[in-house]
Coordinates of C-alpha atoms in Angstrom, one line a residue:
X1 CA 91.9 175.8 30.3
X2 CA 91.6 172.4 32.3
X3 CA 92.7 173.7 35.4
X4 CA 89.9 176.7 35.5
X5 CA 87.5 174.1 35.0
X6 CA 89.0 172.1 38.1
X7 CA 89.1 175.5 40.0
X8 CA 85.4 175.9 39.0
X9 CA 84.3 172.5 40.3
X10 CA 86.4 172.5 43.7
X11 CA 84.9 176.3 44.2
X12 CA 81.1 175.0 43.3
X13 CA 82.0 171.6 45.5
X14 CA 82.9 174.0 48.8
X15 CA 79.9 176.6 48.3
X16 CA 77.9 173.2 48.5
X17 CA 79.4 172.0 51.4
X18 CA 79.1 175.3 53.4
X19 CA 75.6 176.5 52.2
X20 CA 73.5 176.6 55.2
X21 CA 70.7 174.3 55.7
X22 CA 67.2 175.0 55.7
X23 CA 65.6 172.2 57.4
X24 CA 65.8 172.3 60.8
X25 CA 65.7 169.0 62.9
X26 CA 62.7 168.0 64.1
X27 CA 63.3 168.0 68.0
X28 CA 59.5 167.7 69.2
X29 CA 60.0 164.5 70.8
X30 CA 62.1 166.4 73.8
X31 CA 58.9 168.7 74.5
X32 CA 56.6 168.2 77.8
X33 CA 60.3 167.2 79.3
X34 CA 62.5 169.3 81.6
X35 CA 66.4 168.9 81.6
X36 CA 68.5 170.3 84.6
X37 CA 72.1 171.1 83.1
X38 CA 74.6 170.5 86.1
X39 CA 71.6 170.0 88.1
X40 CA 68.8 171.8 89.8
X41 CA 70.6 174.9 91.4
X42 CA 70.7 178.7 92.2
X43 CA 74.3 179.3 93.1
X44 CA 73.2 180.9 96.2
X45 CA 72.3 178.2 98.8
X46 CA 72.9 175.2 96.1
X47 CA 75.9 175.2 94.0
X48 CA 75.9 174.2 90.3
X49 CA 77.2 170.2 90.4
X50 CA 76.9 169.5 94.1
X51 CA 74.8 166.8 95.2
X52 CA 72.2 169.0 96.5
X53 CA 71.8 169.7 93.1
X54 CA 71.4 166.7 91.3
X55 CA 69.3 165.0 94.1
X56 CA 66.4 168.2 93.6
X57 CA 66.5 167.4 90.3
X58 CA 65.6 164.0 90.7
X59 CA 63.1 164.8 93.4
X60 CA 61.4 167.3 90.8
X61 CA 61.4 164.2 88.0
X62 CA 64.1 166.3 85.9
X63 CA 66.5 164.7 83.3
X64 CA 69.9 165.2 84.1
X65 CA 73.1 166.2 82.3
X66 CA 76.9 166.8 83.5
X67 CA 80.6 167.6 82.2
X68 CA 82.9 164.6 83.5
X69 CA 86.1 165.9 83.2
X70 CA 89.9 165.0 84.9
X71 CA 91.2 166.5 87.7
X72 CA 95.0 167.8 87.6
X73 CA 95.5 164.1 89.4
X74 CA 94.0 162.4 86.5
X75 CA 90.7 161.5 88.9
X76 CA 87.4 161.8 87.0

């Protein structure tokens, strides 16, 4: 009888931790801002990562964000 009881709790315990949340995180402190994700490009003229890129993001006052990653040398 003790161990259904433990089953019980452990099952009520997991549905806890997986129930979804409700409340979603207040992110209003990123609005008015633009972000430029691998830089500003159109893979036509200016490819995603180049320098090209980043440097029209700056010029257009964008945030910017890359991946770093190593190369098959182990260069970043």
């Amino acid at each position: 009888m003790i161990i259904i009881y433990i089953l019980l709790i452990l099952i009520a315990i997991y549905l806890f931790m997986i129930a979804p949340r409700f409340k979603k995180p207040d992110c209003s402190f990123l609005d008015g801002y633009f972000y430029a994700h691998r830089g500003l490009f159109n893979n036509v003229d200016i490819p995603e990562n180049s320098l090209e890129a980043f440097q029209k993001a700056i010029d257009k006052g964008y945030g910017m964000e890359l991946d770093v990653q190593l190369s098959k040398d182990n260069v970043l």
